[in-house]
Short mmCIF file of C-alpha atoms in Angstrom, two decimals:
data_model
loop_
_atom_site.label_atom_id
_atom_site.label_comp_id
_atom_site.label_asym_id
_atom_site.label_seq_id
_atom_site.Cartn_x
_atom_site.Cartn_y
_atom_site.Cartn_z
CA MET A 1 63.21 -8.34 23.46
CA PRO A 2 62.37 -5.46 25.99
CA SER A 3 63.48 -1.96 24.78
CA ASP A 4 64.88 -0.58 27.76
CA ASP A 5 64.64 -2.69 30.72
CA TRP A 6 65.89 -6.45 30.86
CA THR A 7 64.58 -7.36 34.09
CA ALA A 8 60.97 -6.60 33.07
CA PRO A 9 58.99 -10.14 33.83
CA GLY A 10 58.24 -12.14 30.74
CA VAL A 11 59.73 -14.29 28.10
CA TYR A 12 61.75 -13.30 25.32
CA GLU A 13 62.77 -15.35 22.19
CA VAL A 14 66.58 -15.22 21.64
CA VAL A 15 66.42 -17.47 18.65
CA PRO A 16 63.69 -20.07 18.02
CA SER A 17 63.36 -22.73 20.64
CA VAL A 18 65.49 -20.57 23.19
CA HIS A 19 63.66 -18.11 25.45
CA ARG A 20 65.13 -15.56 28.35
CA ILE A 21 63.18 -15.68 31.38
CA PRO A 22 64.16 -12.97 33.79
CA LEU A 23 63.71 -13.65 37.41
CA PRO A 24 63.57 -11.30 40.63
CA LEU A 25 66.14 -11.40 43.29
CA PRO A 26 65.42 -10.62 46.83
CA ASN A 27 67.16 -7.42 48.40
CA ASP A 28 70.04 -7.50 45.78
CA GLY A 29 71.58 -4.66 43.44
CA LEU A 30 71.45 -6.70 40.44
CA ARG A 31 67.38 -7.19 40.59
CA SER A 32 66.94 -10.07 38.29
CA VAL A 33 68.95 -13.27 36.69
CA ASN A 34 68.24 -14.23 33.34
CA VAL A 35 67.22 -18.22 33.05
CA TYR A 36 67.33 -19.81 29.54
CA ALA A 37 64.82 -22.50 28.48
CA VAL A 38 65.95 -24.63 25.30
CA SER A 39 62.65 -26.00 24.19
CA GLY A 40 61.89 -29.18 22.81
CA PRO A 41 59.07 -32.13 22.58
CA ASP A 42 60.58 -34.09 25.71
CA GLY A 43 60.77 -30.67 27.82
CA PRO A 44 62.72 -27.65 28.21
CA VAL A 45 66.22 -27.78 29.47
CA LEU A 46 67.27 -24.83 31.64
CA ILE A 47 70.21 -23.04 31.84
CA ASP A 48 70.30 -21.80 35.64
CA SER A 49 67.53 -21.66 37.72
CA GLY A 50 67.18 -18.56 39.65
CA TRP A 51 66.81 -17.84 43.86
CA ALA A 52 64.35 -20.38 45.35
CA VAL A 53 61.87 -17.73 46.70
CA ALA A 54 58.08 -17.77 45.87
CA ASP A 55 58.17 -14.87 43.38
CA ALA A 56 60.84 -16.58 41.44
CA ARG A 57 59.11 -20.16 41.09
CA GLU A 58 55.84 -18.16 40.21
CA LEU A 59 57.39 -16.48 37.52
CA LEU A 60 59.44 -19.35 36.10
CA GLN A 61 56.13 -21.42 36.21
CA ALA A 62 54.24 -18.46 34.38
CA GLY A 63 57.14 -18.28 31.76
CA LEU A 64 57.31 -22.01 31.26
CA ARG A 65 53.40 -22.18 30.38
CA GLU A 66 54.12 -19.54 27.70
CA ILE A 67 56.04 -21.81 25.95
CA GLY A 68 53.86 -24.41 26.11
CA ALA A 69 55.53 -26.29 29.61
CA GLU A 70 54.87 -27.04 33.44
CA LEU A 71 57.98 -26.68 36.02
CA GLY A 72 57.56 -30.77 36.53
CA ASP A 73 58.38 -30.85 32.45
CA VAL A 74 61.65 -29.64 32.94
CA GLN A 75 64.34 -32.63 31.70
CA ARG A 76 67.31 -30.95 33.24
CA PHE A 77 68.83 -28.19 34.89
CA LEU A 78 72.33 -27.18 33.64
CA VAL A 79 73.83 -24.59 36.32
CA THR A 80 76.70 -22.35 35.41
CA HIS A 81 77.81 -22.16 39.24
CA MET A 82 76.69 -22.72 42.41
CA HIS A 83 75.82 -18.65 43.94
CA ARG A 84 72.52 -19.10 45.28
CA ASP A 85 70.92 -17.15 42.51
CA HIS A 86 71.67 -19.53 40.12
CA TYR A 87 71.40 -23.08 41.90
CA SER A 88 68.93 -22.67 44.94
CA GLN A 89 65.79 -23.07 42.82
CA ALA A 90 67.04 -26.38 41.05
CA ILE A 91 67.40 -27.82 44.00
CA HIS A 92 64.19 -26.92 45.61
CA LEU A 93 62.20 -27.88 42.25
CA ARG A 94 64.45 -31.24 42.26
CA HIS A 95 63.06 -32.33 45.73
CA GLU A 96 59.18 -31.83 43.99
CA PHE A 97 59.80 -33.07 40.69
CA GLY A 98 63.17 -35.18 40.64
CA THR A 99 64.32 -32.92 37.85
CA ARG A 100 68.28 -33.62 37.40
CA VAL A 101 70.75 -30.59 38.13
CA ALA A 102 74.28 -30.64 36.49
CA LEU A 103 77.18 -28.08 38.32
CA GLY A 104 80.70 -27.68 37.47
CA ALA A 105 82.78 -30.39 39.47
CA GLU A 106 84.96 -27.74 41.04
CA GLU A 107 81.96 -26.24 43.11
CA ARG A 108 82.38 -29.26 45.40
CA TRP A 109 84.45 -27.52 47.44
CA SER A 110 82.71 -24.86 48.20
CA LEU A 111 79.25 -26.56 48.42
CA GLU A 112 80.63 -28.92 51.10
CA LEU A 113 81.85 -26.04 53.23
CA VAL A 114 78.19 -24.02 52.92
CA SER A 115 76.47 -27.35 53.52
CA ARG A 116 78.28 -27.92 56.97
CA PRO A 117 76.01 -27.63 59.87
CA GLY A 118 76.06 -24.32 62.04
CA ARG A 119 78.12 -22.22 59.59
CA LYS A 120 77.38 -18.55 59.02
CA ALA A 121 77.11 -17.19 55.57
CA ALA A 122 80.41 -15.61 54.31
CA GLU A 123 82.31 -17.33 57.48
CA GLU A 124 85.33 -17.92 55.14
CA GLN A 125 85.46 -14.26 53.89
CA VAL A 126 84.94 -12.75 57.48
CA SER A 127 88.15 -14.49 57.93
CA LEU A 128 89.84 -13.10 54.87
CA LEU A 129 88.82 -9.73 55.64
CA THR A 130 90.92 -9.75 58.57
CA ALA A 131 93.93 -11.00 56.48
CA LEU A 132 93.29 -8.38 54.32
CA GLY A 133 93.08 -5.38 56.91
CA ALA A 134 89.91 -5.08 57.00
CA ALA A 135 89.16 -6.10 60.81
CA ASP A 136 86.49 -3.35 61.18
CA ILE A 137 84.74 -4.57 58.10
CA ALA A 138 84.78 -8.16 59.21
CA GLU A 139 83.27 -7.23 62.54
CA LYS A 140 80.32 -5.51 60.69
CA MET A 141 80.00 -8.89 58.59
CA HIS A 142 80.21 -11.16 61.49
CA SER A 143 77.71 -8.87 64.06
CA GLY A 144 75.15 -8.51 61.22
CA LYS A 145 72.06 -10.65 60.89
CA ARG A 146 73.11 -12.20 57.72
CA GLY A 147 71.75 -15.28 58.96
CA HIS A 148 72.75 -19.56 58.42
CA HIS A 149 72.48 -21.17 55.03
CA ASP A 150 69.92 -23.56 55.00
CA PRO A 151 71.80 -26.69 54.48
CA ALA A 152 69.02 -28.30 51.94
CA GLU A 153 69.51 -25.34 49.46
CA TRP A 154 73.32 -26.65 49.20
CA GLU A 155 72.78 -30.28 48.11
CA LEU A 156 75.30 -31.58 45.69
CA PRO A 157 74.19 -32.21 42.23
CA ASP A 158 73.21 -35.57 40.32
CA GLU A 159 76.10 -34.71 38.02
CA TRP A 160 79.20 -33.27 38.15
CA LEU A 161 80.62 -31.57 34.73
CA THR A 162 84.31 -31.62 34.02
CA GLY A 163 84.41 -28.96 31.06
CA ASP A 164 84.74 -31.62 28.20
CA GLU A 165 81.12 -32.80 27.73
CA VAL A 166 78.92 -32.20 24.88
CA ILE A 167 75.45 -32.35 25.92
CA ASN A 168 72.15 -32.74 23.54
CA ALA A 169 69.75 -30.36 24.77
CA ASN A 170 66.69 -30.96 22.46
CA GLY A 171 69.01 -30.91 19.54
CA ARG A 172 71.19 -28.06 20.39
CA SER A 173 74.93 -29.25 21.08
CA LEU A 174 75.82 -27.70 24.24
CA GLU A 175 79.58 -27.71 24.88
CA VAL A 176 80.71 -27.67 28.49
CA VAL A 177 83.50 -25.14 28.94
CA SER A 178 85.07 -24.75 32.31
CA THR A 179 85.61 -20.69 33.12
CA PRO A 180 86.94 -20.43 36.74
CA GLY A 181 87.27 -17.07 38.07
CA HIS A 182 83.84 -15.51 39.47
CA THR A 183 83.79 -19.32 41.42
CA ARG A 184 86.34 -21.89 40.85
CA GLY A 185 83.90 -24.19 39.34
CA HIS A 186 82.19 -21.99 36.93
CA VAL A 187 81.15 -23.39 33.75
CA VAL A 188 79.41 -21.81 30.27
CA PHE A 189 77.84 -23.73 27.57
CA TYR A 190 78.37 -22.91 23.88
CA ASP A 191 76.22 -23.51 21.41
CA THR A 192 79.03 -23.38 18.73
CA PRO A 193 76.80 -24.32 15.31
CA GLY A 194 73.99 -21.78 16.69
CA GLY A 195 76.44 -18.96 17.57
CA LEU A 196 75.10 -19.01 21.20
CA LEU A 197 77.01 -18.32 24.23
CA PHE A 198 74.79 -19.32 27.92
CA ALA A 199 77.75 -17.35 29.85
CA GLY A 200 76.36 -17.36 33.41
CA ASP A 201 78.46 -14.85 35.25
CA HIS A 202 81.28 -15.10 33.39
CA VAL A 203 81.05 -12.25 30.70
CA LEU A 204 78.35 -9.78 31.95
CA PRO A 205 77.68 -6.93 29.45
CA THR A 206 77.11 -3.92 31.59
CA ILE A 207 79.03 -5.17 35.09
CA THR A 208 82.19 -6.53 35.61
CA PRO A 209 81.66 -10.16 37.86
CA SER A 210 82.78 -10.00 41.11
CA ILE A 211 86.15 -12.09 41.87
CA GLY A 212 86.59 -13.56 45.43
CA PHE A 213 82.95 -14.09 46.65
CA GLU A 214 82.97 -17.92 47.16
CA PRO A 215 83.77 -20.23 50.08
CA ALA A 216 86.45 -22.28 49.02
CA MET A 217 88.89 -19.78 46.99
CA THR A 218 91.83 -20.81 44.63
CA PRO A 219 95.03 -18.94 45.51
CA ASP A 220 94.80 -16.27 42.24
CA PRO A 221 90.86 -16.28 41.49
CA LEU A 222 91.60 -12.93 38.98
CA GLY A 223 94.43 -14.78 37.35
CA ALA A 224 92.19 -17.55 36.64
CA PHE A 225 89.31 -15.31 35.48
CA LEU A 226 91.43 -13.92 32.68
CA ASN A 227 92.73 -16.97 31.73
CA SER A 228 89.31 -18.04 31.24
CA LEU A 229 88.59 -14.92 29.46
CA ALA A 230 91.31 -15.91 27.09
CA ILE A 231 89.91 -19.01 26.54
CA VAL A 232 86.73 -17.80 25.39
CA ARG A 233 88.12 -15.02 23.45
CA ASN A 234 89.96 -17.78 21.46
CA ARG A 235 86.88 -19.75 20.37
CA PRO A 236 84.63 -18.41 17.60
CA ASP A 237 82.61 -15.35 18.41
CA ALA A 238 78.93 -16.25 19.94
CA MET A 239 75.91 -14.00 20.77
CA LEU A 240 76.39 -13.48 24.65
CA LEU A 241 73.45 -14.84 26.53
CA PRO A 242 74.36 -13.40 30.29
CA ALA A 243 72.95 -13.91 33.71
CA HIS A 244 72.73 -10.27 34.37
CA GLY A 245 71.81 -8.30 31.48
CA PRO A 246 70.43 -7.88 28.18
CA VAL A 247 71.48 -10.31 25.37
CA VAL A 248 74.13 -8.86 23.15
CA PRO A 249 75.51 -9.64 19.77
CA SER A 250 79.03 -10.28 20.56
CA THR A 251 80.88 -11.77 23.19
CA HIS A 252 84.27 -10.97 21.80
CA ALA A 253 83.64 -7.24 22.24
CA ARG A 254 82.60 -7.36 25.84
CA VAL A 255 85.85 -9.63 26.85
CA ASP A 256 87.87 -7.14 25.41
CA GLU A 257 86.22 -4.74 27.29
CA LEU A 258 86.75 -6.80 30.37
CA VAL A 259 90.15 -7.45 29.93
CA GLU A 260 91.11 -3.97 29.48
CA HIS A 261 88.78 -3.04 32.58
CA HIS A 262 91.43 -5.10 34.76
CA ARG A 263 94.50 -4.04 33.00
CA VAL A 264 93.44 -0.42 34.22
CA ARG A 265 92.29 -1.62 37.49
CA LEU A 266 95.59 -3.47 38.07
CA ASP A 267 97.80 -0.30 37.25
CA GLN A 268 95.48 1.57 39.62
CA MET A 269 96.35 -0.67 42.65
CA LEU A 270 99.72 -0.80 42.12
CA ALA A 271 100.13 3.10 41.56
CA VAL A 272 98.29 3.16 45.45
CA LEU A 273 100.66 0.40 46.46
CA ALA A 274 103.59 2.80 45.21
CA GLY A 275 101.91 5.93 47.32
CA GLY A 276 102.39 4.06 50.74
CA ALA A 277 99.03 1.86 50.88
CA GLU A 278 100.25 -1.88 52.13
CA THR A 279 96.85 -3.78 52.62
CA ALA A 280 94.05 -4.73 50.48
CA ALA A 281 91.77 -2.57 52.78
CA ALA A 282 93.94 0.20 52.50
CA VAL A 283 94.18 0.41 48.66
CA ALA A 284 90.19 -0.35 48.29
CA ALA A 285 89.80 2.78 50.24
CA VAL A 286 91.60 4.78 47.69
CA VAL A 287 90.58 3.53 44.33
CA THR A 288 86.90 4.06 43.54
CA TRP A 289 84.01 2.02 42.99
CA THR A 290 81.19 1.33 40.63
CA ARG A 291 80.58 3.55 37.49
CA ARG A 292 79.27 6.36 40.10
CA GLU A 293 83.02 6.20 41.28
CA ARG A 294 81.95 5.84 45.19
CA LYS A 295 84.44 5.73 47.73
CA LEU A 296 84.67 2.63 49.90
CA SER A 297 83.05 4.23 52.67
CA GLU A 298 80.19 4.96 50.56
CA LEU A 299 79.10 1.42 50.01
CA ASP A 300 76.84 -0.65 52.27
CA VAL A 301 78.80 -3.57 54.21
CA PHE A 302 78.15 -6.22 52.26
CA ASN A 303 79.45 -4.26 48.88
CA GLN A 304 82.55 -3.22 51.32
CA PHE A 305 83.29 -6.64 51.56
CA LEU A 306 83.04 -7.49 48.11
CA ALA A 307 85.48 -4.64 47.03
CA VAL A 308 88.15 -5.60 49.92
CA CYS A 309 87.90 -9.08 48.67
CA GLU A 310 88.48 -8.25 44.78
CA THR A 311 91.45 -6.15 45.94
CA GLY A 312 92.87 -8.69 47.49
CA ALA A 313 92.30 -10.57 44.23
CA HIS A 314 93.92 -7.77 42.20
CA LEU A 315 96.85 -7.60 44.49
CA GLN A 316 97.58 -11.22 44.76
CA LEU A 317 97.84 -11.32 40.41
CA LEU A 318 100.22 -8.37 40.82
CA VAL A 319 102.32 -10.53 42.99
CA GLY A 320 101.90 -13.32 40.37
CA GLN A 321 103.29 -11.15 37.71
CA GLY A 322 106.19 -9.95 39.77
CA ARG A 323 104.78 -6.31 40.10
CA ALA A 324 104.30 -6.51 43.81
CA THR A 325 105.61 -8.68 46.92
CA MET A 326 103.43 -9.77 50.00
CA HIS A 327 104.43 -10.45 53.43
CA GLU A 328 102.55 -11.22 56.68
CA ARG A 329 102.64 -9.07 59.68
CA ASP A 330 100.53 -9.90 62.60
CA GLY A 331 98.39 -12.22 60.86
CA VAL A 332 97.61 -9.37 58.13
CA ARG A 333 98.99 -9.68 54.51
CA CYS A 334 100.84 -6.62 53.50
CA TYR A 335 101.93 -5.75 50.12
CA ALA A 336 104.81 -3.42 48.30
CA VAL A 337 105.79 -2.53 44.90
CA THR A 338 108.71 -4.60 43.86
#
């Protein structure tokens, strides 16, 4: 394992026959995404695939060669969710090699939206920002040169995973568990006998997964995320193999930290509402962001968008808990403490 930088290119053995291959992300603060290769005589099974960019393809190819395989030897991609850094390279490689791709069934809603001809990136979130009181950020997102999605990257998978399958991956039994929240169709893969959890973005060791960054959102994404964390916490503890960050020995320990983080965050946002803020944008402007405790105005436009959407998810959960109320005024969601 690398001693200080989990993003360093290479191939890192987690346990025998399971290797972590970090791949670069273009223009992204996360820097890398982990792809996990489960090796065997019939070719590797990969959990997640990386972003479909040239550097990621080259490093994935080099990594597979280190464990005695080629890109065309990959049996199957098991993808945790439909975000581009996890899904798009699998689709590109399927075109080239015919590799089968599996994805959570509830991701169909978002895939059908993003593959619509002429759709702009984050189109649905731009509308949501206006409803959350952030028309200024919505305008910046709309006028920014974020381009269009390539519909080819968002083709449907070969197989929909419903959360009750057990997949044989070179002798390892991977149980598919639905974990909506980060996206509505997010799944994780449990190797319970081996004590491993391939967690995707559901449980990350050093950051909290974004909530509200998907085209087809559920009414209560944060509530879904916390319920999914409870499902994971009620299972036997396992080594955490995340999509972003280093491998760590205990999933349970990190789940407990995430639950506590959101408990504190909900209380903070409720206090801001009690102080007179009415909209998600207004609340997001008062609370601080990242471990550096930055103000909303100090973030770039894309991270302002993430912050306001995540605030909206917290406020919606407060409404669901009966701690706040919501009504619309001129198309803007306004909140108040009960």
